[in-house]
Amino acid sequence: MSDWPILSTITFLPLIGAAFILFIRGDKETVARNARHLALWTSVVTFGLSLLLIAYFDISTADFQYVESVPWLSDYNIGYHLGIDGISIFFLLLTTFLIPICILASWDAIKDRVREFMVAFLIMETLVVGVFSSLDFLMFYIFFEGLLIPMYLIIGIWGGSRRVYSALKFFLYTLVGSVLFLIAILWIYLEVGTTDIPTIMQYNFSPEVQIWLWLAMFASFAVKVPMWPFHTWLPDAHVEAPTAGSVILAGVLLKMGGYGFLRFSLPMLPEASEFFTPLIFTLSAIGIIYTSLVALMQKDMKKLIAYSSVAHMGIVTIGLFTFNQQGIEGGIFQMLSHGIVSAALFLCVGVVYDRVHTREISAYGGVVGRMPVYAVTFLVFTLASIGLPGTSGFIGEMLVFVGIFKVNTWIALLALTGIILGAAYMLWLYRRIIFGELTKENLKSMRDMNWREISIFVPLIALALLMGIYPSPFLSVLHTSVENLLIQINPDTTTEVLSSIDIHSIFNPATNIDK
Amino acid sequence: MALYVLPIFLPLIGSLISGVLCRKLSDRQAQVITCLLMGTSAALSIVIFHNVILDGNIQQIKLFDWISSGSFYVDWSIRIDELTAVMMFVVTSVSFLVHIYSIGYMSHDAHIPRFFSYLSLFTFFMLALVTSDNFLQLFFGWEGVGLASYLLIGFWFKKPTANAAAIKAFVVNRVGDFGFALGILAIFLTFDSVSYDIVFNAAPDISGTNFVFLGHSFDVLTVICILLFVGAMGKSAQFLLHTWLLDAMEGPTPVSALIHAATMVTAGVFMVARCSPIFEFAPIALSVVTFFGATTAIFAATVALTQNDIKRVIAYSTCSQLGYMFFACGVSAYSAGIFHLTTHAFFKALLFLGSGAVIHAMSDEQDMRKMGGIWKMIPLTYVMMWIGSLALAGVPFFSGFFSKDIILESAFAAETGLGQYAFWLGILAAALTALYSWRLIILTFHGKPRADEKVMAHVHESPKTMTIPLVLLALGAILSGYFLLPMVSEYHDFWGTSILVLPEHSALHDAHHVAFWVKALPTIAAVIGIGLAYYLYMFRPDLPPKIAKTFRPLYLFSYNKWYFDELYNYCFIKPAKYLGYGLWKQGDKALIDGIGPDGMANAAVHIAKRAIKLQSGYVYHYAFAMLVGLAAVITWFLFSRS
């Protein structure tokens, strides 16, 4: 196992597939058909290979595994360095899992420039996998920023009517943050003398430097998450993106902000992270309530789900900054769950959009009469999004709430209002689309999902339920790495001591316990 | 072990088979499968009841890990003790009878497999709720029954009112769950565990400890119990969070009987009884429970008086009876609460299913103003409704008599201000209960027929699948009070360790020794109520409209359910929509986009346009600019030198 550069293989296999697609020759139909099949098989093989990662993963260590390190610009201490730990492995798997689903979802929906679309998607897969496996800041930044290009093209070329505005908005928003992130990277390089991430994790920045670095990184990650009030690009991007674009945007790209906080802000800049925790909590709590209320009033299905994404990601950021095991594991779990559930919800929108070609909620109603299987599928993900116990959504939310309640009961209270509003907007959406009398003429000829569509949803449903009923296998992979992260944040103490500190700060013996 | 696990999962299996294969199975197959599995589950539950209550064979079975993160550890496990055994018996037996009844009642429906799938699914979640061994699994069952209730209320998905009612039920319950979830979080923070055993054993030591919640220092157990009770208020439709129950009557009648009368709505009472080891150390929380219970009992009774829809009268009656159960718990007479829960499950399911038989006979008419004069045509149903009403009103020797009396006596014996509040409101509510019950019977069955001829010609007794469950439930409504009396007897240790009552909370014990007038008062109240109903609706039917006219504001207040729906609409729903719209249009569009991306883009364009203007192409413009620049540089140079 150890000799074979499996991470590089997984990272660059899609790129090779993309190159082959470019060489396809023939008439338009042949090219489209072959491009679809080649893209699907490439992504399936990539997913299969990435399963090997989890099969041979050692959950007892927090060290990076499958490490590949090659000197690259050795004079400048910049290297080609890949590796994954318990935190990044799931993001990588989520990516390789969702890409074949995206390709299947675009099978009939994308009719023009199929080859270019598939190439863009496979290049994007390479870049996303690269983001989650890079252990060098320069590589990370190249992947992180490179991603914008295929995504920009996917929205701008295959998108809806206002695609250019949305694509530009998406691009500019993220670019502004990224520029500041680049400055942070340069600063770190000048101070530490290397871009190697594990080395930088060991380095102690002075508090003043940390504050500036943290803010620069925050600018980038907060846009990516997105946190309120940097979220307004997301609804527009989702609305205009093709289904597969929305899926990958919600499923994976949003996770890069949270991953950035986890990988860089928390372990490298612990003091600054602690200093800015009130800011994160406040923005997240406002975001949850604000975007939930806005979601309530949306008339466009995709916009509604996009706003709900912002609310769910608010729970994630709260969890990551609780600095305790439940909160951080809950935040990560919530990201994974959201990656599956919101991706599936966008796929659900795609299914009816392909038939009726509108996202207007009021254009639907009574769909269950024609599409019972679809109604059940949509219901499962609606409930998972609401966070019903037994679905993946519940586990992440509950752990985050457990974590935040230890730290700040006010924020816990505010964040919990999201579960009421979430139920309201999702069930209302479901009712307006699925239930009621089937009166609209163009809906009367709708067909229920075909086998291709069902096969897309089956693995998603299975995962959403498995992660809700038996999440232990997932959580156990996280434990060691999260414990290690907590030690990095607070180097003098172990996690056990950490949790007792949390309790003591609340049960302060001097002031609070008067028995 | 299989004996203890099977009854919980058999309904789930039935639900999955009939749900997944709903288009492959015939209606009959789906009915047979779900009913057989449900019947087996009910039979096993009786065996369990026997094992646990008579042989004291308590079980805790761990199934597998659920969540583990640091010290937060939860597993899937089953706890079967006395309290669970009683609840399992109630849930499975009523559920089985409702399954059978539904074969007849839903026979004309187009979605029979789906209906039975939902019913069995509900039963599974309810069993998961009562057999849970920790608070998180309780929450699983809790939300699960909420889901099943949502699906069943909205079963007729083409009816807009049914859809609205389903969402309302779920969302109002979520408001309760909001409190419940906070309670669970506070439990974990305090006890570092959510397992019953650990929490209940540690409660006495934690008692009296304060913790900081929302910036203030509170007694920790009081906060936990009140938060948990907020959850119970949602699920059990207590005052302030009751609004969903009435709308829930949009669902099919068997659903109303099973979920919104016999089982799900009593989950809150069960939870409070289950948590008695914590509530006992939180006297303030107990007072809150008493207050809300008593208030609900009287509030719902006053509303039930004026409703015209037969199901809505019974729904408010349920709400009122749940109030009784809660104030029983509030005065530490938990076992009296559970006793009433059990008897109520039988007679209220009987009343609902009986009213279903009436609705069935009247060609789906639910308005009592369009009924009347049918008692000779459906005598069996008529008798069943009498039995149910007699039990509900607490007429001697029917089950409600035993359970309601012991609750009222306990409230009196508690010798607290709130106990007296609960006692007197309870007595008044008992009179009102009898009044609205016989109002229902008389309006429905007696007097001149008010339905049109076509309907009247069609009035018929229900099929056997509907009447046999009615008869069995009627037996329960008559006998359960007598047979289950050991639940509250001072000579039996019926509950073992499943319910904790501190020695100083001796209301239930003292209830057996109250003065005779206290024991007689509930019966007298019931008799007065029945007499009044006969006088007003049988002998002087001209009086009620006159009374309504004379006291019109009062009548409207009651008829409109104290205007809670309007109040909530005005206070919560409209502001939420208004805020949502405002934040979207003003916040996102105008403010954030206006200053952020769009504003910057516009500014860039604007500046660029100005820059373009500078490039005029005229040499003298450029020369002038150069001169100005030169002058500025020289000026700066001179001044900085000096």
PDB file of N, CA, C and O in Angstrom, chain A residues 309-351:
ATOM      1  N   SER A 309     -29.473  26.332   3.472  1.00  0.00           N
ATOM      2  CA  SER A 309     -28.064  25.931   3.574  1.00  0.00           C
ATOM      3  C   SER A 309     -27.303  26.897   4.465  1.00  0.00           C
ATOM      4  O   SER A 309     -26.483  26.491   5.281  1.00  0.00           O
ATOM      5  N   VAL A 310     -27.562  28.191   4.273  1.00  0.00           N
ATOM      6  CA  VAL A 310     -26.852  29.174   5.086  1.00  0.00           C
ATOM      7  C   VAL A 310     -27.177  28.948   6.564  1.00  0.00           C
ATOM      8  O   VAL A 310     -26.299  28.995   7.429  1.00  0.00           O
ATOM      9  N   ALA A 311     -28.458  28.674   6.850  1.00  0.00           N
ATOM     10  CA  ALA A 311     -28.844  28.427   8.246  1.00  0.00           C
ATOM     11  C   ALA A 311     -28.121  27.198   8.799  1.00  0.00           C
ATOM     12  O   ALA A 311     -27.602  27.207   9.914  1.00  0.00           O
ATOM     13  N   HIS A 312     -28.077  26.138   7.987  1.00  0.00           N
ATOM     14  CA  HIS A 312     -27.424  24.917   8.472  1.00  0.00           C
ATOM     15  C   HIS A 312     -25.927  25.117   8.667  1.00  0.00           C
ATOM     16  O   HIS A 312     -25.331  24.585   9.593  1.00  0.00           O
ATOM     17  N   MET A 313     -25.335  25.902   7.779  1.00  0.00           N
ATOM     18  CA  MET A 313     -23.903  26.134   7.923  1.00  0.00           C
ATOM     19  C   MET A 313     -23.627  27.023   9.132  1.00  0.00           C
ATOM     20  O   MET A 313     -22.540  26.990   9.704  1.00  0.00           O
ATOM     21  N   GLY A 314     -24.617  27.821   9.527  1.00  0.00           N
ATOM     22  CA  GLY A 314     -24.472  28.591  10.764  1.00  0.00           C
ATOM     23  C   GLY A 314     -24.296  27.678  11.963  1.00  0.00           C
ATOM     24  O   GLY A 314     -23.490  27.938  12.860  1.00  0.00           O
ATOM     25  N   ILE A 315     -25.030  26.581  11.954  1.00  0.00           N
ATOM     26  CA  ILE A 315     -24.868  25.602  13.041  1.00  0.00           C
ATOM     27  C   ILE A 315     -23.462  25.018  13.004  1.00  0.00           C
ATOM     28  O   ILE A 315     -22.832  24.802  14.037  1.00  0.00           O
ATOM     29  N   VAL A 316     -22.960  24.792  11.793  1.00  0.00           N
ATOM     30  CA  VAL A 316     -21.600  24.236  11.660  1.00  0.00           C
ATOM     31  C   VAL A 316     -20.574  25.174  12.297  1.00  0.00           C
ATOM     32  O   VAL A 316     -19.752  24.747  13.113  1.00  0.00           O
ATOM     33  N   THR A 317     -20.630  26.453  11.923  1.00  0.00           N
ATOM     34  CA  THR A 317     -19.596  27.358  12.429  1.00  0.00           C
ATOM     35  C   THR A 317     -19.697  27.510  13.944  1.00  0.00           C
ATOM     36  O   THR A 317     -18.674  27.634  14.611  1.00  0.00           O
ATOM     37  N   ILE A 318     -20.921  27.481  14.466  1.00  0.00           N
ATOM     38  CA  ILE A 318     -21.036  27.520  15.926  1.00  0.00           C
ATOM     39  C   ILE A 318     -20.322  26.310  16.520  1.00  0.00           C
ATOM     40  O   ILE A 318     -19.539  26.425  17.461  1.00  0.00           O
ATOM     41  N   GLY A 319     -20.580  25.143  15.950  1.00  0.00           N
ATOM     42  CA  GLY A 319     -19.983  23.926  16.482  1.00  0.00           C
ATOM     43  C   GLY A 319     -18.469  23.961  16.453  1.00  0.00           C
ATOM     44  O   GLY A 319     -17.796  23.603  17.428  1.00  0.00           O
ATOM     45  N   LEU A 320     -17.907  24.425  15.339  1.00  0.00           N
ATOM     46  CA  LEU A 320     -16.446  24.406  15.214  1.00  0.00           C
ATOM     47  C   LEU A 320     -15.779  25.293  16.253  1.00  0.00           C
ATOM     48  O   LEU A 320     -14.663  25.028  16.684  1.00  0.00           O
ATOM     49  N   PHE A 321     -16.470  26.363  16.659  1.00  0.00           N
ATOM     50  CA  PHE A 321     -15.835  27.295  17.592  1.00  0.00           C
ATOM     51  C   PHE A 321     -16.235  27.074  19.051  1.00  0.00           C
ATOM     52  O   PHE A 321     -16.015  27.943  19.884  1.00  0.00           O
ATOM     53  N   THR A 322     -16.821  25.908  19.344  1.00  0.00           N
ATOM     54  CA  THR A 322     -17.115  25.625  20.749  1.00  0.00           C
ATOM     55  C   THR A 322     -15.872  25.162  21.484  1.00  0.00           C
ATOM     56  O   THR A 322     -15.847  25.153  22.710  1.00  0.00           O
ATOM     57  N   PHE A 323     -14.867  24.722  20.735  1.00  0.00           N
ATOM     58  CA  PHE A 323     -13.627  24.192  21.346  1.00  0.00           C
ATOM     59  C   PHE A 323     -13.875  23.025  22.270  1.00  0.00           C
ATOM     60  O   PHE A 323     -13.169  22.849  23.247  1.00  0.00           O
ATOM     61  N   ASN A 324     -14.911  22.265  22.019  1.00  0.00           N
ATOM     62  CA  ASN A 324     -15.007  20.996  22.737  1.00  0.00           C
ATOM     63  C   ASN A 324     -15.357  19.899  21.741  1.00  0.00           C
ATOM     64  O   ASN A 324     -15.739  20.177  20.600  1.00  0.00           O
ATOM     65  N   GLN A 325     -15.188  18.674  22.200  1.00  0.00           N
ATOM     66  CA  GLN A 325     -15.235  17.567  21.252  1.00  0.00           C
ATOM     67  C   GLN A 325     -16.608  17.411  20.591  1.00  0.00           C
ATOM     68  O   GLN A 325     -16.703  17.201  19.387  1.00  0.00           O
ATOM     69  N   GLN A 326     -17.660  17.549  21.403  1.00  0.00           N
ATOM     70  CA  GLN A 326     -18.992  17.372  20.817  1.00  0.00           C
ATOM     71  C   GLN A 326     -19.260  18.435  19.760  1.00  0.00           C
ATOM     72  O   GLN A 326     -19.776  18.146  18.684  1.00  0.00           O
ATOM     73  N   GLY A 327     -18.894  19.670  20.092  1.00  0.00           N
ATOM     74  CA  GLY A 327     -19.180  20.752  19.166  1.00  0.00           C
ATOM     75  C   GLY A 327     -18.448  20.586  17.847  1.00  0.00           C
ATOM     76  O   GLY A 327     -19.038  20.714  16.774  1.00  0.00           O
ATOM     77  N   ILE A 328     -17.160  20.271  17.916  1.00  0.00           N
ATOM     78  CA  ILE A 328     -16.377  20.167  16.682  1.00  0.00           C
ATOM     79  C   ILE A 328     -16.784  18.933  15.885  1.00  0.00           C
ATOM     80  O   ILE A 328     -17.010  19.004  14.676  1.00  0.00           O
ATOM     81  N   GLU A 329     -16.924  17.806  16.571  1.00  0.00           N
ATOM     82  CA  GLU A 329     -17.360  16.606  15.846  1.00  0.00           C
ATOM     83  C   GLU A 329     -18.750  16.823  15.267  1.00  0.00           C
ATOM     84  O   GLU A 329     -19.058  16.395  14.148  1.00  0.00           O
ATOM     85  N   GLY A 330     -19.609  17.506  16.042  1.00  0.00           N
ATOM     86  CA  GLY A 330     -20.941  17.813  15.536  1.00  0.00           C
ATOM     87  C   GLY A 330     -20.872  18.701  14.320  1.00  0.00           C
ATOM     88  O   GLY A 330     -21.592  18.491  13.344  1.00  0.00           O
ATOM     89  N   GLY A 331     -19.985  19.698  14.354  1.00  0.00           N
ATOM     90  CA  GLY A 331     -19.850  20.595  13.210  1.00  0.00           C
ATOM     91  C   GLY A 331     -19.406  19.835  11.969  1.00  0.00           C
ATOM     92  O   GLY A 331     -19.952  20.031  10.878  1.00  0.00           O
ATOM     93  N   ILE A 332     -18.425  18.951  12.135  1.00  0.00           N
ATOM     94  CA  ILE A 332     -17.952  18.174  10.990  1.00  0.00           C
ATOM     95  C   ILE A 332     -19.060  17.254  10.486  1.00  0.00           C
ATOM     96  O   ILE A 332     -19.338  17.170   9.288  1.00  0.00           O
ATOM     97  N   PHE A 333     -19.715  16.604  11.435  1.00  0.00           N
ATOM     98  CA  PHE A 333     -20.782  15.676  11.047  1.00  0.00           C
ATOM     99  C   PHE A 333     -21.906  16.420  10.334  1.00  0.00           C
ATOM    100  O   PHE A 333     -22.464  15.939   9.344  1.00  0.00           O
ATOM    101  N   GLN A 334     -22.201  17.597  10.833  1.00  0.00           N
ATOM    102  CA  GLN A 334     -23.258  18.400  10.222  1.00  0.00           C
ATOM    103  C   GLN A 334     -22.868  18.791   8.797  1.00  0.00           C
ATOM    104  O   GLN A 334     -23.706  18.818   7.903  1.00  0.00           O
ATOM    105  N   MET A 335     -21.572  19.068   8.584  1.00  0.00           N
ATOM    106  CA  MET A 335     -21.128  19.394   7.223  1.00  0.00           C
ATOM    107  C   MET A 335     -21.338  18.198   6.301  1.00  0.00           C
ATOM    108  O   MET A 335     -21.800  18.345   5.171  1.00  0.00           O
ATOM    109  N   LEU A 336     -20.956  17.005   6.795  1.00  0.00           N
ATOM    110  CA  LEU A 336     -21.119  15.819   5.959  1.00  0.00           C
ATOM    111  C   LEU A 336     -22.584  15.562   5.674  1.00  0.00           C
ATOM    112  O   LEU A 336     -22.990  15.280   4.544  1.00  0.00           O
ATOM    113  N   SER A 337     -23.387  15.672   6.732  1.00  0.00           N
ATOM    114  CA  SER A 337     -24.812  15.437   6.572  1.00  0.00           C
ATOM    115  C   SER A 337     -25.413  16.443   5.600  1.00  0.00           C
ATOM    116  O   SER A 337     -26.168  16.089   4.698  1.00  0.00           O
ATOM    117  N   HIS A 338     -25.024  17.696   5.767  1.00  0.00           N
ATOM    118  CA  HIS A 338     -25.539  18.732   4.872  1.00  0.00           C
ATOM    119  C   HIS A 338     -25.071  18.478   3.446  1.00  0.00           C
ATOM    120  O   HIS A 338     -25.814  18.710   2.493  1.00  0.00           O
ATOM    121  N   GLY A 339     -23.841  17.972   3.335  1.00  0.00           N
ATOM    122  CA  GLY A 339     -23.329  17.656   2.010  1.00  0.00           C
ATOM    123  C   GLY A 339     -24.193  16.633   1.304  1.00  0.00           C
ATOM    124  O   GLY A 339     -24.354  16.680   0.080  1.00  0.00           O
ATOM    125  N   ILE A 340     -24.754  15.719   2.045  1.00  0.00           N
ATOM    126  CA  ILE A 340     -25.607  14.701   1.430  1.00  0.00           C
ATOM    127  C   ILE A 340     -27.035  15.200   1.276  1.00  0.00           C
ATOM    128  O   ILE A 340     -27.640  15.092   0.219  1.00  0.00           O
ATOM    129  N   VAL A 341     -27.551  15.806   2.343  1.00  0.00           N
ATOM    130  CA  VAL A 341     -28.971  16.157   2.354  1.00  0.00           C
ATOM    131  C   VAL A 341     -29.265  17.320   1.408  1.00  0.00           C
ATOM    132  O   VAL A 341     -30.195  17.260   0.606  1.00  0.00           O
ATOM    133  N   SER A 342     -28.451  18.380   1.484  1.00  0.00           N
ATOM    134  CA  SER A 342     -28.780  19.509   0.614  1.00  0.00           C
ATOM    135  C   SER A 342     -28.478  19.161  -0.830  1.00  0.00           C
ATOM    136  O   SER A 342     -29.194  19.587  -1.739  1.00  0.00           O
ATOM    137  N   ALA A 343     -27.433  18.351  -1.044  1.00  0.00           N
ATOM    138  CA  ALA A 343     -27.182  17.896  -2.403  1.00  0.00           C
ATOM    139  C   ALA A 343     -28.401  17.152  -2.925  1.00  0.00           C
ATOM    140  O   ALA A 343     -28.863  17.384  -4.046  1.00  0.00           O
ATOM    141  N   ALA A 344     -28.944  16.275  -2.084  1.00  0.00           N
ATOM    142  CA  ALA A 344     -30.112  15.502  -2.501  1.00  0.00           C
ATOM    143  C   ALA A 344     -31.317  16.405  -2.739  1.00  0.00           C
ATOM    144  O   ALA A 344     -32.100  16.179  -3.658  1.00  0.00           O
ATOM    145  N   LEU A 345     -31.457  17.449  -1.909  1.00  0.00           N
ATOM    146  CA  LEU A 345     -32.593  18.352  -2.108  1.00  0.00           C
ATOM    147  C   LEU A 345     -32.476  19.080  -3.440  1.00  0.00           C
ATOM    148  O   LEU A 345     -33.463  19.251  -4.156  1.00  0.00           O
ATOM    149  N   PHE A 346     -31.260  19.498  -3.793  1.00  0.00           N
ATOM    150  CA  PHE A 346     -31.100  20.144  -5.091  1.00  0.00           C
ATOM    151  C   PHE A 346     -31.367  19.157  -6.227  1.00  0.00           C
ATOM    152  O   PHE A 346     -31.924  19.517  -7.262  1.00  0.00           O
ATOM    153  N   LEU A 347     -30.973  17.898  -6.010  1.00  0.00           N
ATOM    154  CA  LEU A 347     -31.300  16.885  -7.013  1.00  0.00           C
ATOM    155  C   LEU A 347     -32.811  16.722  -7.146  1.00  0.00           C
ATOM    156  O   LEU A 347     -33.340  16.559  -8.237  1.00  0.00           O
ATOM    157  N   CYS A 348     -33.503  16.780  -6.001  1.00  0.00           N
ATOM    158  CA  CYS A 348     -34.963  16.678  -6.017  1.00  0.00           C
ATOM    159  C   CYS A 348     -35.569  17.818  -6.837  1.00  0.00           C
ATOM    160  O   CYS A 348     -36.493  17.608  -7.621  1.00  0.00           O
ATOM    161  N   VAL A 349     -35.032  19.023  -6.631  1.00  0.00           N
ATOM    162  CA  VAL A 349     -35.519  20.153  -7.427  1.00  0.00           C
ATOM    163  C   VAL A 349     -35.247  19.877  -8.903  1.00  0.00           C
ATOM    164  O   VAL A 349     -36.102  20.112  -9.757  1.00  0.00           O
ATOM    165  N   GLY A 350     -34.048  19.337  -9.173  1.00  0.00           N
ATOM    166  CA  GLY A 350     -33.677  19.059 -10.551  1.00  0.00           C
ATOM    167  C   GLY A 350     -34.647  18.108 -11.228  1.00  0.00           C
ATOM    168  O   GLY A 350     -34.980  18.274 -12.406  1.00  0.00           O
ATOM    169  N   VAL A 351     -35.126  17.114 -10.483  1.00  0.00           N
ATOM    170  CA  VAL A 351     -36.025  16.118 -11.072  1.00  0.00           C
ATOM    171  C   VAL A 351     -37.288  16.784 -11.621  1.00  0.00           C
ATOM    172  O   VAL A 351     -37.688  16.531 -12.763  1.00  0.00           O
TER     173      VAL A 351
END
